[in-house]
Tab-separated table of C-alpha atoms in Angstrom:
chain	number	residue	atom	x	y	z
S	1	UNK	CA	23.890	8.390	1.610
S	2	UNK	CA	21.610	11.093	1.393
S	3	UNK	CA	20.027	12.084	-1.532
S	4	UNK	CA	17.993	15.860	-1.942
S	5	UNK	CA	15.237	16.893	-4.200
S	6	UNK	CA	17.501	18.920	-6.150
S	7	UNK	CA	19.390	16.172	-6.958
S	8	UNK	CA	16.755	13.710	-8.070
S	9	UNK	CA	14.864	15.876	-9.254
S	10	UNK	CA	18.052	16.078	-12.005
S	11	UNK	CA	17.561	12.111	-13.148
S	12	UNK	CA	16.536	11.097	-16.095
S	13	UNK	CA	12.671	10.697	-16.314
S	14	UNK	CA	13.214	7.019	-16.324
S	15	UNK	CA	15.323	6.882	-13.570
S	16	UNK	CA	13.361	8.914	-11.459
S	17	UNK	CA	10.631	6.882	-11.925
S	18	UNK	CA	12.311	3.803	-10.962
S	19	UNK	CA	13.845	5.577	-7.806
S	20	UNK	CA	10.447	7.527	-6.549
S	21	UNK	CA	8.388	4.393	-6.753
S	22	UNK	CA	10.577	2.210	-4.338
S	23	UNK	CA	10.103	4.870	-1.631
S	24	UNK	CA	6.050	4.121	-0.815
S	25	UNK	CA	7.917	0.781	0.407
S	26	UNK	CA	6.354	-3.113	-0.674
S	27	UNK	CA	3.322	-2.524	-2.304
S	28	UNK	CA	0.496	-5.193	-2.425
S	29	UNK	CA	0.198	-7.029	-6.174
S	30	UNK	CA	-3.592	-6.916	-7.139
S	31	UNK	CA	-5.516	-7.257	-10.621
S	32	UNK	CA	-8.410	-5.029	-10.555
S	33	UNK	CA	-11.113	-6.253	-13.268
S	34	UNK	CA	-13.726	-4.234	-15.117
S	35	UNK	CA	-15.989	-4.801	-18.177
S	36	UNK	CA	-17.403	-1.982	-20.842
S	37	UNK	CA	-20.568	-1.581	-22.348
S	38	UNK	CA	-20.104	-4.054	-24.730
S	39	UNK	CA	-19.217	-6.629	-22.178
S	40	UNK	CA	-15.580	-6.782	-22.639
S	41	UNK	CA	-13.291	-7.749	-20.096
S	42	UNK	CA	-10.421	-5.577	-18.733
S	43	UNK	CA	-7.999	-6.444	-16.318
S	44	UNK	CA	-4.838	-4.453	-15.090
S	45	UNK	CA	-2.229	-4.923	-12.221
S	46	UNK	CA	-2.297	-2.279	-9.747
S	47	UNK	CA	-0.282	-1.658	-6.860
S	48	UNK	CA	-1.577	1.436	-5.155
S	49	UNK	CA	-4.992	-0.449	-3.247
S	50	UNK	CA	-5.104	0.923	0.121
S	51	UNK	CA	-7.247	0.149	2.989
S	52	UNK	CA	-9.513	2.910	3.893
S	53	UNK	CA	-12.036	1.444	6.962
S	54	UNK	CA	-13.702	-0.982	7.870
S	55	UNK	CA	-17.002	-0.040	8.968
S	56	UNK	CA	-18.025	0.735	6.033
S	57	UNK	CA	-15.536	-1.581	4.493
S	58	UNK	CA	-13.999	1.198	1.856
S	59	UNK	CA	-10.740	0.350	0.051
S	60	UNK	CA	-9.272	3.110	-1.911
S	61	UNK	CA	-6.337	2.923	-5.224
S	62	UNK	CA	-4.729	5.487	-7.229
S	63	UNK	CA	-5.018	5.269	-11.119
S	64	UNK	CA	-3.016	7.210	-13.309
S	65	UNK	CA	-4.011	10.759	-15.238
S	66	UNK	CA	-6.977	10.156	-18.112
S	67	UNK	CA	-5.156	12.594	-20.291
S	68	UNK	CA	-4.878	9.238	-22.381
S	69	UNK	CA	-7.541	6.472	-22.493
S	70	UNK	CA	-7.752	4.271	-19.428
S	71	UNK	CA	-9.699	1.386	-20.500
S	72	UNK	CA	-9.852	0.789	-16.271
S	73	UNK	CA	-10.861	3.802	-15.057
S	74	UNK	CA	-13.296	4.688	-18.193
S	75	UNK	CA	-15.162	1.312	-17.078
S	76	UNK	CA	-15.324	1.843	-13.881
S	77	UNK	CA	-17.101	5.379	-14.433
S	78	UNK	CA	-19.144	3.913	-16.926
S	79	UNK	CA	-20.443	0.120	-14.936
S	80	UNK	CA	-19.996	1.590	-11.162
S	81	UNK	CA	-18.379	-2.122	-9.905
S	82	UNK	CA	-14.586	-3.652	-10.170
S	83	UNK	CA	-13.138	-6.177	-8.579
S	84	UNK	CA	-9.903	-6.503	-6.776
S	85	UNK	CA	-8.212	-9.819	-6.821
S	86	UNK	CA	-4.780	-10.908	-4.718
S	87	UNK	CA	-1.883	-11.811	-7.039
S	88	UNK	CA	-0.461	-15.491	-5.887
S	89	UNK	CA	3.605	-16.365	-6.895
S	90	UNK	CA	1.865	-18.957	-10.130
S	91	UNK	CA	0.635	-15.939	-11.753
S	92	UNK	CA	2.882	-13.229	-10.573
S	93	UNK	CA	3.920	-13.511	-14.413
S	94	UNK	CA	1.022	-12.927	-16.013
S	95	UNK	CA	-0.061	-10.192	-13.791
S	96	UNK	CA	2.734	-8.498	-15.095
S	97	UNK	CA	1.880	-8.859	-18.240
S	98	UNK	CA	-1.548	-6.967	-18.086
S	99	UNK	CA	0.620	-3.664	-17.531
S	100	UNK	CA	1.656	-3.964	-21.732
S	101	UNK	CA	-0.824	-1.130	-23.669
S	102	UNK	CA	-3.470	-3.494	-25.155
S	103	UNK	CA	-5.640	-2.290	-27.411
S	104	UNK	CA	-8.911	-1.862	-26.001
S	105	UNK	CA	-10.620	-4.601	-27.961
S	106	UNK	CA	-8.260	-6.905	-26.423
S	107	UNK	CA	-9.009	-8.630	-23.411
S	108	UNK	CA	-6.209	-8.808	-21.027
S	109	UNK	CA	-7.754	-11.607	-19.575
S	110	UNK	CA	-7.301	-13.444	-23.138
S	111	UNK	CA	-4.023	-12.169	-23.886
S	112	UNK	CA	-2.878	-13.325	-20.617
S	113	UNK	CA	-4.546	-16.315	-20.453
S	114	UNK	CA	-6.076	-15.922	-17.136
S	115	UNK	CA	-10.053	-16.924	-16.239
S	116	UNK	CA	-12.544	-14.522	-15.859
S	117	UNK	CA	-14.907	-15.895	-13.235
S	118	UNK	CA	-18.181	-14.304	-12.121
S	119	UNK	CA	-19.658	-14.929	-9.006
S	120	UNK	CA	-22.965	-14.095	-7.760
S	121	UNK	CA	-23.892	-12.390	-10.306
S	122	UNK	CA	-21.927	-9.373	-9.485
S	123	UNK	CA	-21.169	-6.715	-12.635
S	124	UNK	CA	-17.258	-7.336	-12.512
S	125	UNK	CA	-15.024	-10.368	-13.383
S	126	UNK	CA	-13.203	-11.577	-11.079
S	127	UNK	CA	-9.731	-13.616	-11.595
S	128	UNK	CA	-10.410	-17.169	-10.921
S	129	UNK	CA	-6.924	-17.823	-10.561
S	130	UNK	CA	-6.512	-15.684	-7.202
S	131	UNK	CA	-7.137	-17.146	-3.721
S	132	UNK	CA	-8.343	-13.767	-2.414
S	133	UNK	CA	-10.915	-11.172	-4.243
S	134	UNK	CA	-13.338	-8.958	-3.697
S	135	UNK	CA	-15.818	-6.626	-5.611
S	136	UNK	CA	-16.385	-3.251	-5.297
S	137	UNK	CA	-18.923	-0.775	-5.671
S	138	UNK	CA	-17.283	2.961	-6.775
S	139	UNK	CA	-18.746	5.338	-4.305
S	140	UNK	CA	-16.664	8.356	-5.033
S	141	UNK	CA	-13.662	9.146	-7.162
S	142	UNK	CA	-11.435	12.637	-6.053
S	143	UNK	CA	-8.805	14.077	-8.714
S	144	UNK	CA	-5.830	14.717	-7.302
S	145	UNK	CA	-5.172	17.976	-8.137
S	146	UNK	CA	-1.031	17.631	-7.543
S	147	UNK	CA	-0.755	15.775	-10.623
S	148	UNK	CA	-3.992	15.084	-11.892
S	149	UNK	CA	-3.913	11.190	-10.482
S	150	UNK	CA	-7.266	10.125	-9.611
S	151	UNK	CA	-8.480	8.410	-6.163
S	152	UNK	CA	-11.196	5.876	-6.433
S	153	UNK	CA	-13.158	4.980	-3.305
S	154	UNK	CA	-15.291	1.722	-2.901
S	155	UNK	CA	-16.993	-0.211	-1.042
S	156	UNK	CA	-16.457	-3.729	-0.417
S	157	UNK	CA	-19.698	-5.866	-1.392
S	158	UNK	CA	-18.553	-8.955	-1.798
S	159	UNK	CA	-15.546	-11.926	-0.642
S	160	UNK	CA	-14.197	-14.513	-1.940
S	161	UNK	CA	-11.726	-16.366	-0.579
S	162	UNK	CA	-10.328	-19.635	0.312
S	163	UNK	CA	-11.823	-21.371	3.362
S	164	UNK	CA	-9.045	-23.050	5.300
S	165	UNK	CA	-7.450	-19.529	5.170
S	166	UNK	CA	-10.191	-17.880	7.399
S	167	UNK	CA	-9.699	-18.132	11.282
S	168	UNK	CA	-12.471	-17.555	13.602
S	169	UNK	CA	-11.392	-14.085	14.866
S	170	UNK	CA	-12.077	-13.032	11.276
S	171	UNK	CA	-8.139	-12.245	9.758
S	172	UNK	CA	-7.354	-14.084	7.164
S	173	UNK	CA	-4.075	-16.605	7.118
S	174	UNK	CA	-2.133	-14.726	4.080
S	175	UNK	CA	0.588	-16.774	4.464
S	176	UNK	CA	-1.504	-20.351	2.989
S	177	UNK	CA	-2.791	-17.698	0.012
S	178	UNK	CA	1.072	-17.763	-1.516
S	179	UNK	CA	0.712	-13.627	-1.584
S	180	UNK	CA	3.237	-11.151	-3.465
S	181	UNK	CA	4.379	-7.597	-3.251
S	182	UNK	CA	6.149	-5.407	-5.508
S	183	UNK	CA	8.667	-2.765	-4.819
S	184	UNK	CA	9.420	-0.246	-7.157
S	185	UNK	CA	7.565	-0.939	-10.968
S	186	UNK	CA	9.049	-4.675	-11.800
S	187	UNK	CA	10.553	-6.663	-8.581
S	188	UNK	CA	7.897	-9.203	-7.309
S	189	UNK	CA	8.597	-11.005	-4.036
S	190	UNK	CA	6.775	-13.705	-2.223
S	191	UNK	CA	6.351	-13.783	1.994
S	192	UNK	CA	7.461	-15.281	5.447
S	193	UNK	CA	5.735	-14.850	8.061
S	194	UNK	CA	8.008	-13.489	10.886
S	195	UNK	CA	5.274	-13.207	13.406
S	196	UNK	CA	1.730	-12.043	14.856
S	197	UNK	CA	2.225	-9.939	17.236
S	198	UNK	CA	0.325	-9.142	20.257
S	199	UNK	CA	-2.147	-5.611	20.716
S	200	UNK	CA	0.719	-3.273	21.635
S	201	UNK	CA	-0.267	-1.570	25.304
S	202	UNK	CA	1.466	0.858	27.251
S	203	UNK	CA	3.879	-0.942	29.766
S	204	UNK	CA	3.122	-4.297	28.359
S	205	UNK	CA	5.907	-6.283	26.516
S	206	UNK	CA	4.757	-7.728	23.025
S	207	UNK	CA	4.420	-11.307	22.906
S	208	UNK	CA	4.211	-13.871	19.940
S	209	UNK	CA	0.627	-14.763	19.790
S	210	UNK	CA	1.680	-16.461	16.431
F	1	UNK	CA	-15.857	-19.875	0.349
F	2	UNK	CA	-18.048	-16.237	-0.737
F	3	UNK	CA	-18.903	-14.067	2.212
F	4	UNK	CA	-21.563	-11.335	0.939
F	5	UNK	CA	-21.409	-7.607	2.506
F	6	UNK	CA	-24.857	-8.432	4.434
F	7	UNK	CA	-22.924	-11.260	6.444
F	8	UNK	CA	-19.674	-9.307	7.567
F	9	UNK	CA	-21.753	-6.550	8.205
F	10	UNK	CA	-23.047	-8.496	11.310
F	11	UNK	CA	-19.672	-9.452	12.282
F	12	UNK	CA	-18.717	-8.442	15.793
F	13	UNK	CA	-16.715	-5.058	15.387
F	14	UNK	CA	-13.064	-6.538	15.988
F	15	UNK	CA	-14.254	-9.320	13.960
F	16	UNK	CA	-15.160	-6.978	11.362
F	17	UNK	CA	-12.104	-4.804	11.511
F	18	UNK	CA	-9.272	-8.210	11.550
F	19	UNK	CA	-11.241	-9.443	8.442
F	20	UNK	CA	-11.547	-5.720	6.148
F	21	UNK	CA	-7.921	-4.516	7.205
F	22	UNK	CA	-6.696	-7.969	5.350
F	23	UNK	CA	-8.458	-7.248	1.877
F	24	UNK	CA	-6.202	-4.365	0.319
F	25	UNK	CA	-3.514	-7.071	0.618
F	26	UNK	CA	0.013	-7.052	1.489
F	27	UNK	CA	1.101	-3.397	3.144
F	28	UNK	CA	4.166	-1.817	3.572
F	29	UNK	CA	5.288	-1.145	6.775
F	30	UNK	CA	6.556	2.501	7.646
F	31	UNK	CA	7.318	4.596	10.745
F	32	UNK	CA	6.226	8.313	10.379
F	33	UNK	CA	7.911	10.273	12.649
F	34	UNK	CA	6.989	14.638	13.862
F	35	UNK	CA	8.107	16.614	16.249
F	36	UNK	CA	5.349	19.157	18.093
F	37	UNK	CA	5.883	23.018	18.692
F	38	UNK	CA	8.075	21.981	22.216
F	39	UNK	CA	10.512	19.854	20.263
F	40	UNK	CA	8.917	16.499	21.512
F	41	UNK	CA	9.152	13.710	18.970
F	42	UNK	CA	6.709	11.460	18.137
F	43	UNK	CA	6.286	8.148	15.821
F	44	UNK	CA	3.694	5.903	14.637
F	45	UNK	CA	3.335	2.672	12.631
F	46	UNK	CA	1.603	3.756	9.363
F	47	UNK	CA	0.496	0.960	6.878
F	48	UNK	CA	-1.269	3.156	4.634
F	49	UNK	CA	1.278	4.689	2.592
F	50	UNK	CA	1.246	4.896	-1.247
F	51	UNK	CA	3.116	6.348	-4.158
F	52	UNK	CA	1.204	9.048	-5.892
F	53	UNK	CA	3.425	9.907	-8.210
F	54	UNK	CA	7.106	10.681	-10.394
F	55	UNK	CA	7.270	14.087	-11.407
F	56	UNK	CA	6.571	15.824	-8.826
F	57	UNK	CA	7.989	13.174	-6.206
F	58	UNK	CA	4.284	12.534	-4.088
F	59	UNK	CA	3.145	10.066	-1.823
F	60	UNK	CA	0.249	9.553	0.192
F	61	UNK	CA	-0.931	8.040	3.681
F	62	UNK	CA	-4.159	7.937	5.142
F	63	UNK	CA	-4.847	8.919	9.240
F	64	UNK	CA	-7.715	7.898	11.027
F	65	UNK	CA	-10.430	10.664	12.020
F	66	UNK	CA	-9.556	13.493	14.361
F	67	UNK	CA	-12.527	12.352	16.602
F	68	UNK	CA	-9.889	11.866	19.239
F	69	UNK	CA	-6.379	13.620	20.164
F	70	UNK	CA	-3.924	12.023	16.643
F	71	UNK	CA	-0.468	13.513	17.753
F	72	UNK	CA	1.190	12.658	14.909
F	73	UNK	CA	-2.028	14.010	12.574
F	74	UNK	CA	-1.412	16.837	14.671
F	75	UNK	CA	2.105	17.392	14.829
F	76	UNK	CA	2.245	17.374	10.216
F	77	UNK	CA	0.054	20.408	10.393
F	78	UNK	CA	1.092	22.450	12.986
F	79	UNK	CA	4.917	21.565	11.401
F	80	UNK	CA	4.374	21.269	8.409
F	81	UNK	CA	6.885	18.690	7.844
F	82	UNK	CA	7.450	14.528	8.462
F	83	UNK	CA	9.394	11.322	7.882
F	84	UNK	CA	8.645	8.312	6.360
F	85	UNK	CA	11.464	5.723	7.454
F	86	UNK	CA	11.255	2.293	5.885
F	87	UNK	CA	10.766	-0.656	9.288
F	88	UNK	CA	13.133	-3.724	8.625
F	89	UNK	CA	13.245	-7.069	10.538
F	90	UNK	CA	15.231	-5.850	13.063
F	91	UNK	CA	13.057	-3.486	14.499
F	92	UNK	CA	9.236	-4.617	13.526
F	93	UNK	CA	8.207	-5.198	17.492
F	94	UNK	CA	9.455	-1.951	18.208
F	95	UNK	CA	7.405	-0.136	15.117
F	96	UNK	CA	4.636	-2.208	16.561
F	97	UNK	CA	5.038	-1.198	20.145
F	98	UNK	CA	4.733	2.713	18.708
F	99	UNK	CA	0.761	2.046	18.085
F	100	UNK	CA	0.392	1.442	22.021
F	101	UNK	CA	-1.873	5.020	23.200
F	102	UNK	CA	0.869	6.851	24.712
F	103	UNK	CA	0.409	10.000	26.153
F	104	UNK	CA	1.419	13.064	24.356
F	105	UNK	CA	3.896	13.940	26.537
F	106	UNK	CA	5.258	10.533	25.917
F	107	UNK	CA	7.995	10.253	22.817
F	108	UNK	CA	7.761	6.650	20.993
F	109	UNK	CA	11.152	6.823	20.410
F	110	UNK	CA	12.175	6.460	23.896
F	111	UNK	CA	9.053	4.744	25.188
F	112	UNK	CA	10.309	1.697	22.112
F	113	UNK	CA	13.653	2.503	22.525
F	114	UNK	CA	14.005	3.590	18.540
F	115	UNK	CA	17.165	6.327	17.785
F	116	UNK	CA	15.620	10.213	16.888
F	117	UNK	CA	18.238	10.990	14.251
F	118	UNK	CA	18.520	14.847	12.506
F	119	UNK	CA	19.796	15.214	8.955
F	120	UNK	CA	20.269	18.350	7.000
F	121	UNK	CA	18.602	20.500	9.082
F	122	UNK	CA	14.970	18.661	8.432
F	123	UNK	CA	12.462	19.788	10.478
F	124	UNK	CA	11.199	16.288	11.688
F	125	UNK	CA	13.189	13.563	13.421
F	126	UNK	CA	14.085	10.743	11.131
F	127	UNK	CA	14.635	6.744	12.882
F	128	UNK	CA	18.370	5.860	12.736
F	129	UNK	CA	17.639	2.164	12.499
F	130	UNK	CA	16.044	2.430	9.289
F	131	UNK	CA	17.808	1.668	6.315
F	132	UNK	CA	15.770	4.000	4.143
F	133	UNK	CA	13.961	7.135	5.034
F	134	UNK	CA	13.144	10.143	3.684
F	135	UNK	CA	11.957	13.283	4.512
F	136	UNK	CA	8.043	14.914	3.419
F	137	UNK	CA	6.455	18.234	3.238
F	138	UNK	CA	2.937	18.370	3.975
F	139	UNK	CA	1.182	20.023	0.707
F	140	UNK	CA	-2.356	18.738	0.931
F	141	UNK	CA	-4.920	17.108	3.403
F	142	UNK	CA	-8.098	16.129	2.013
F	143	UNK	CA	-10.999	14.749	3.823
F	144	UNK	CA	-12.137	11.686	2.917
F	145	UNK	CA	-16.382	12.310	3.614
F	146	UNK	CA	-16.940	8.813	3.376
F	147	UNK	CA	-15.596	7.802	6.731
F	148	UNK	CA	-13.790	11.120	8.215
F	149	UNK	CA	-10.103	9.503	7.466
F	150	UNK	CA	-7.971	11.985	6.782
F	151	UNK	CA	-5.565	11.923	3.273
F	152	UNK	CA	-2.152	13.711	3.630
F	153	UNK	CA	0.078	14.393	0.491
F	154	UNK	CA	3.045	15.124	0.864
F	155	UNK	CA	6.194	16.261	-1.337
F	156	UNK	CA	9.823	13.923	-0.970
F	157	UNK	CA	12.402	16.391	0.087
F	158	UNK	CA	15.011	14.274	1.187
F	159	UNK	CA	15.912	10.841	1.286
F	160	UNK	CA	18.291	8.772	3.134
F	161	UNK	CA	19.426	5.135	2.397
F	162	UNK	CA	22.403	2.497	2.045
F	163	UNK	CA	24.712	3.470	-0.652
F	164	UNK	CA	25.086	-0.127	-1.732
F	165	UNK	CA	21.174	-0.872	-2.149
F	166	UNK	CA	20.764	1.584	-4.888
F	167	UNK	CA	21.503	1.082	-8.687
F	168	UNK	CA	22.630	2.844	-11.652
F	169	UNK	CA	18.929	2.969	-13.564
F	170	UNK	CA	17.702	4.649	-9.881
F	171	UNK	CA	16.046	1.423	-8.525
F	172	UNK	CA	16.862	-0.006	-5.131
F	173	UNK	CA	17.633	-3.262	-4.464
F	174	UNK	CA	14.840	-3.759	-1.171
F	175	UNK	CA	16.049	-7.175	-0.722
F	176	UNK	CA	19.094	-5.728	0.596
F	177	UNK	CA	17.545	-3.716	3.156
F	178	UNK	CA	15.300	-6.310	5.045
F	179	UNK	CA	12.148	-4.589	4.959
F	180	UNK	CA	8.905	-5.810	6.105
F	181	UNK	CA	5.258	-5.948	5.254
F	182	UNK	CA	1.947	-6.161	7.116
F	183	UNK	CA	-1.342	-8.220	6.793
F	184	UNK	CA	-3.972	-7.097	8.282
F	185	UNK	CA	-3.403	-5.445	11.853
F	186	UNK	CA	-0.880	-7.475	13.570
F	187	UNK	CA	1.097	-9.816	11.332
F	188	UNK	CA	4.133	-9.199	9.601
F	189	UNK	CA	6.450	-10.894	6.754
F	190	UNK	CA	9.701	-10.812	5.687
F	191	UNK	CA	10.396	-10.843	1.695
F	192	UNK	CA	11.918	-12.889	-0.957
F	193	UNK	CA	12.956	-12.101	-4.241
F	194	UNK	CA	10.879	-13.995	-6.964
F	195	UNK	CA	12.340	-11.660	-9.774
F	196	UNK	CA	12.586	-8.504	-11.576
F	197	UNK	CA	10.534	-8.683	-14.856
F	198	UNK	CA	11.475	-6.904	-17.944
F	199	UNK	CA	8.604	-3.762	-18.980
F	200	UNK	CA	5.702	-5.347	-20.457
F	201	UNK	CA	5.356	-5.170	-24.325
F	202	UNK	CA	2.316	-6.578	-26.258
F	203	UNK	CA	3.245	-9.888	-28.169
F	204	UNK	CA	6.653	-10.240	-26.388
F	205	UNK	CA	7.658	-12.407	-23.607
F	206	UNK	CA	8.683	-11.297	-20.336
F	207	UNK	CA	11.946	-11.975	-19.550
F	208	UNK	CA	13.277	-12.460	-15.914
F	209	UNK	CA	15.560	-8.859	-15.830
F	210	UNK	CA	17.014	-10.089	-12.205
């Protein structure tokens, strides 16, 4: 069926919501964690990180308009570091959860009973709970001047990740990290790996190299 | 295991760019498809894309830098107009296949055997296999200085999919439609459902909606 702007453009606000936000496609499930001045933990699911290059290693992620408080964005402006941590199927759940509008004394980590873990001294907690995480220095942030959304670039100064899942030809093995994905604002789904495929070449055919 | 950015730094550049591509997570995998001034069609695996927002209908993708020939970069601003088409299990190698380095003069459709399919007079060919597609309007490019990748927004103008995959409350049911993700350069996954959670509300519990 085909469906035209005029016509969704005619839902409901909720509706369209739900409908707009399942056309990006599956979107990756991370927890991005930040702490204020006062050394209180935030931590928020976020499904817009996108990978940006590699050398430098920059990821980018789209937070919402700060025509209300962000409690994310204002301490990332304010501290300069996040982290970005992988959301596994045990904690899919409470991921979820961090998307309710705590009060900004409250600690979604605490409320949500997940562990805020800090490695190497870096200014960000990460998620202990996640197999895969990384923290991020803000190098830039660009408003989007569409709709006022606003794009945060890092850079990636530090892994962590589970060792088993590494391979020598540096990708990682998501499949042994029990990853999820979201499509739309509330459907979670977990992973099978159909295949690695082989660099695609011009008058080659594709083989399995996994 | 915690990998600091002064060791990956050193890592050999393939290396490097297996290892940073996995760290945004899980990515959706879509097939953009353009058409140049002569009519010639052209499509490319994209794993970059991202909702940007409701109201108006947005979404985002990154390209690399225009250092070299991009047809399908090219192609979105000399036309003005693209597709975004959903890949499913059916036809991942294919989608692959598209990032071989054909020539210009080469369409991916035919080269991977994919269907060019018009709908309602859209100015950019949309991929019949797909089960859900939909049709953009170019309406910003920003440069991202950081690394020379190139941001296009774009506006939803149309959008095709299976009748039976989409709901009353405007949410589509994905797991009906096969799609698949990415990790990293070269691997993909098929999905599960987990569930649909209810919205989040402080000092409730979630409830499994689906």
């Amino acid at each position: 069926m085909i469906i035209t702007e005029d016509q969704f453009s005619n839902y409901e606000k909720r509706k369209r919501a739900n409908f707009i936000n399942c056309f990006s496609g599956l979107k990756p499930a991370n927890l991005v964690g930040s702490i204020d001045g006062n050394d209180r933990t935030n931590l928020a699911i976020i499904s817009s990180v996108f990978h940006l290059g590699a050398d430098p290693a920059l990821v980018g992620m789209i937070l919402r308009p700060d025509s209300v408080r962000r409690d994310t964005l204002e301490n990332i402006r304010a501290n300069g570091y996040y982290t970005i941590n992988h959301v596994n199927a045990s904690i899919y759940k409470q991921a979820h959860q961090t998307s309710a509008r705590y009060d900004t004394a409250v600690s979604e980590f605490e409320a949500t009973k997940l562990t805020p873990q800090y490695l190497n001294s870096f200014k960000a907690p990460f998620v202990q709970e996640s197999h895969m995480k990384f923290g991020v220095e803000l190098v830039e942030e660009l408003k989007i001047s569409q709709n006022s959304t606003h794009l945060l670039i890092g850079n990636i100064k530090l892994v962590s990740l589970e060792e088993d899942s590494l391979r020598e030809d540096g990708t990682v093995d998501m499949g042994q990290l029990d990853p999820v994905c979201i499509s739309g604002l509330d459907t979670y789904y977990s992973v099978n790996k159909l295949s690695r495929l082989s660099y695609a070449k011009v008058n080659k055919e594709l083989s399995e190299v996994e």
